[in-house]
Amino acid sequence: MTNKNTATIYFRDEEKQFHLSNEKISYIFNVSTDGKLLQLYYGKALPEKDYSYLIEMHHRPMTTYRQEHDLLYSLEHLKQDFPEYGTTDFRHPAISLRQQNGSRITDFTYLKHKITDGKPKLNQLPATYVEDNSESKTLIITLKDDLTNVELELSYTIFSDLPIITRSTRVLNKGTQTQAIENIASLSLDLPDANYDWLQLSGAWGRERAIKERALQQGIQSIESTRGISSHQHNPFVALKRKNADEHQGEVIGTAFVYSGNFLIQAEVDTWDVTRLRVGINPFGFEWQLKSNESFTTPEAVLVYSDQGLNGMSQAFHKLFRKRLARGKWRDQERPVLINNWEATYFDFNEDKLVSIAETAHDVGIELFVLDDGWFGERNNDHAGLGDWSVNKQRLPHGIGSLAARIRKIGLKFGLWFEPEMINKDSQLYREHPDWLIHTPQRQDHHGRNQFVLNFSMPAVVDNIFNQMSAIIDESKLDYIKWDMNRPLTDVYDSHLDFSQQGEVFHRYVLGVYRLYDMLTTKYPNVLFESCSSGGGRFDPGLLYYAPQTWTSDDSDAIERLKIQYGTSMLYPISSMGAHVSIIPNHQTNRLTPLETRGNVAFFGSFGYELDLNQLTDKEINVVKSQVSFYKKYRSVLHNGTFYRLLSPFNNDEQTAWMVVSPDKKIAIVAHYKTLNQVNRSYQRLKLKGLNATFEYELDNSMYTGCELMNAGLIITDASSGQINEQNKRPETYDFDSRIWVLTAKEN
Ligand code: GLA
């Protein structure tokens, strides 16, 4: 991040016009004569001047108007910045307050505003931040509803050197009566047309974040979570992409929600093709009782504008998430190469077996040993033990401290798996506190994987788990924690809250999760946290604030991972994607892929292994050794460089390619993966991106200019003719083949 503050927020007093701008983007809106916020422009940077002419008011039949005798001013016709329903607008609103008399009609109007350097923190919530006030400017606009005396503080931060605006909303009840917030958006933005394709990342367990696209149409299109976690099904991210935009050029607007619970992102296209984009907590199942003198802060929404296609959007997200969302020591530090025992042993391990894997791991250069599920309580299968975070004496009779010491003596760091939010009924914790699991009184509880969810909206529960985890972290001097979460929430109810507050439980749960993360990361700043939720079920920007990496998917098959990692890279930096080499036949797909390809895919993530190294042949061990040393040599480039997607596995062309370029453009690492061999195929060149056109890059003992590599490209033609004869041998490439090229520049 630079120190030059190019972010500016202009306020034109006469026109009551705000213009947030840096050298990349502009975001402009007016305050109307009756105090409403009217959206004028969002996109590529514009010079500062009066843009009031962009407000269009036309008479339209069968609509309603604000003032008697006037047939022009209708909120339904206007593009707005924080709309309400029922006072001439009929689209979905950014806020809905149910008042004591049952009415949901409000009329929030401009009261005041404040422009400051920097960016204020969000109460109890993860959010992007600045390290120096010169990195951004923030506008806070206060709107007021006179009848209820409720105020809204709309916060807009523009970053200096990123095409990014962040948004959040605070509701303050300055009246005497309690108000029920039924719906509160973090961001609402009306765009003047609907000429976009909607791109979402959706899927399921084992196939997270697949790219799905469709054209916007009149009506509502949305993605959401109702599961209490952000979910495998939909990631809290959407891109609106111009029809002619692709990976490298064209306009794209991306939005992401810094939250780990129920969310809703929707685009409502109205009858005049205005697109209303809405990002926030999911109103479904949500209601917050806001008592007199209380306030409610929404999570943060991030808005990215790119005129350089999807890669341009992704690179802005990556930079923000890597440097100004992730925090702490591990934000900038190289991540250790790890080995995790889950797919190697599952529950079938003892101390000696673990130690022997660790010894081989050390021999090949691995740096961190992670003991996964099964080390605690009576955890001999997945029916028991969750909630009891003390060592399983049957498996590890000498205790966890002793195992940690043995691992450390071998020369490895030591990490452990926890699932802090969960409880099995067969556990000491449940026997002591049967009322601590989330359930609805007098109704049946529903399990997932034989386990139940602890009520993290109760501070006593969070404190108990914190104390249990602290004791283990202290005893084993942990270097790393994998924080798992393996089922969605059902039967959501909290007997400690009033009947009217039951719509608060989902959000209070997420706040409890954040509180535990906050306490642990504060007390143990050196511990590297990796979040996980049956793989990537909670891979969201909210958790990146606490845990700089996430286990990307339980599907560790290299070919499946191409799609998963490609989709995930839409907004998440590759440093945040846990990626492990696993055994073949792969445990999820039964597929046989070459060890080299498994490594070549996992390099583009936080790299590690998840297999029993002692079952590999000597030849395979040598491959592993060279993979580990390759990764160590280039991990700084991989994690600090600029990532470009080149060929998409979603295009059904049997190939994927991506590359990373170091910040000084002197090193580029290019990867090309081929799914199936094809016969007699067309000639193909892969055009590289992001190089310095005038640098000369060395590759396979030849020199190429950046210019030719980016314009003519590397040859990636599959050489097989399909026939074997004297001149044509068997194909040299095979199914699931891959190649990595490292280009090193010599400056002219
Ligand atoms: C989840 C995780 C896996 C592993 C198991 C252990 O499925 O995603 O990586 O930790 O739990 O039970």
mmCIF file of N, CA and C and ligand atoms in Angstrom, residues 342 372-373 417 449 482 484 486 532 534-535 551 554 610, ligand 1:
data_model
loop_
_atom_site.group_PDB
_atom_site.id
_atom_site.type_symbol
_atom_site.label_atom_id
_atom_site.label_comp_id
_atom_site.label_asym_id
_atom_site.label_seq_id
_atom_site.Cartn_x
_atom_site.Cartn_y
_atom_site.Cartn_z
ATOM 1 N N TRP A 342 -4.859 -36.528 8.408
ATOM 2 C CA TRP A 342 -6.241 -37.017 8.277
ATOM 3 C C TRP A 342 -6.372 -38.099 7.212
ATOM 4 N N ASP A 372 -4.817 -34.144 13.134
ATOM 5 C CA ASP A 372 -6.211 -33.813 12.837
ATOM 6 C C ASP A 372 -7.138 -34.442 13.872
ATOM 7 N N ASP A 373 -8.368 -34.669 13.483
ATOM 8 C CA ASP A 373 -9.430 -35.174 14.354
ATOM 9 C C ASP A 373 -9.013 -36.461 15.086
ATOM 10 N N TRP A 417 -5.940 -30.010 15.368
ATOM 11 C CA TRP A 417 -7.308 -29.784 14.867
ATOM 12 C C TRP A 417 -8.247 -29.571 16.041
ATOM 13 N N ARG A 449 -23.647 -35.506 11.213
ATOM 14 C CA ARG A 449 -22.447 -36.280 11.528
ATOM 15 C C ARG A 449 -22.412 -36.636 13.034
ATOM 16 N N LYS A 482 -6.048 -25.875 13.257
ATOM 17 C CA LYS A 482 -7.059 -26.018 12.202
ATOM 18 C C LYS A 482 -8.416 -25.975 12.901
ATOM 19 N N ASP A 484 -12.176 -26.336 12.649
ATOM 20 C CA ASP A 484 -13.145 -26.959 11.750
ATOM 21 C C ASP A 484 -14.570 -26.649 12.195
ATOM 22 N N ASN A 486 -18.298 -28.654 11.155
ATOM 23 C CA ASN A 486 -18.734 -29.689 10.223
ATOM 24 C C ASN A 486 -20.230 -29.929 10.086
ATOM 25 N N CYS A 532 -11.777 -23.986 8.503
ATOM 26 C CA CYS A 532 -12.230 -25.141 7.726
ATOM 27 C C CYS A 532 -13.689 -25.369 8.075
ATOM 28 N N SER A 534 -15.845 -28.614 6.884
ATOM 29 C CA SER A 534 -15.955 -29.735 5.951
ATOM 30 C C SER A 534 -15.353 -29.303 4.618
ATOM 31 N N GLY A 535 -14.111 -28.851 4.664
ATOM 32 C CA GLY A 535 -13.492 -28.227 3.496
ATOM 33 C C GLY A 535 -13.890 -26.768 3.481
ATOM 34 N N TRP A 551 -8.925 -24.343 4.648
ATOM 35 C CA TRP A 551 -8.866 -25.618 3.919
ATOM 36 C C TRP A 551 -9.895 -25.535 2.792
ATOM 37 N N ASP A 554 -12.612 -30.525 0.948
ATOM 38 C CA ASP A 554 -12.269 -31.902 1.324
ATOM 39 C C ASP A 554 -11.959 -32.736 0.089
ATOM 40 N N GLU A 610 -1.041 -34.566 2.566
ATOM 41 C CA GLU A 610 -2.039 -35.204 3.408
ATOM 42 C C GLU A 610 -2.080 -36.681 3.025
HETATM 43 C C1 GLA B 1 -13.675 -32.274 8.089
HETATM 44 C C2 GLA B 1 -12.456 -31.578 7.517
HETATM 45 C C3 GLA B 1 -11.386 -32.586 7.200
HETATM 46 C C4 GLA B 1 -11.022 -33.348 8.455
HETATM 47 C C5 GLA B 1 -12.264 -33.989 9.063
HETATM 48 C C6 GLA B 1 -11.982 -34.574 10.427
HETATM 49 O O1 GLA B 1 -14.284 -33.070 7.130
HETATM 50 O O2 GLA B 1 -12.798 -30.834 6.389
HETATM 51 O O3 GLA B 1 -10.248 -31.955 6.662
HETATM 52 O O4 GLA B 1 -10.438 -32.459 9.379
HETATM 53 O O5 GLA B 1 -13.316 -33.039 9.214
HETATM 54 O O6 GLA B 1 -13.093 -35.131 10.996
#
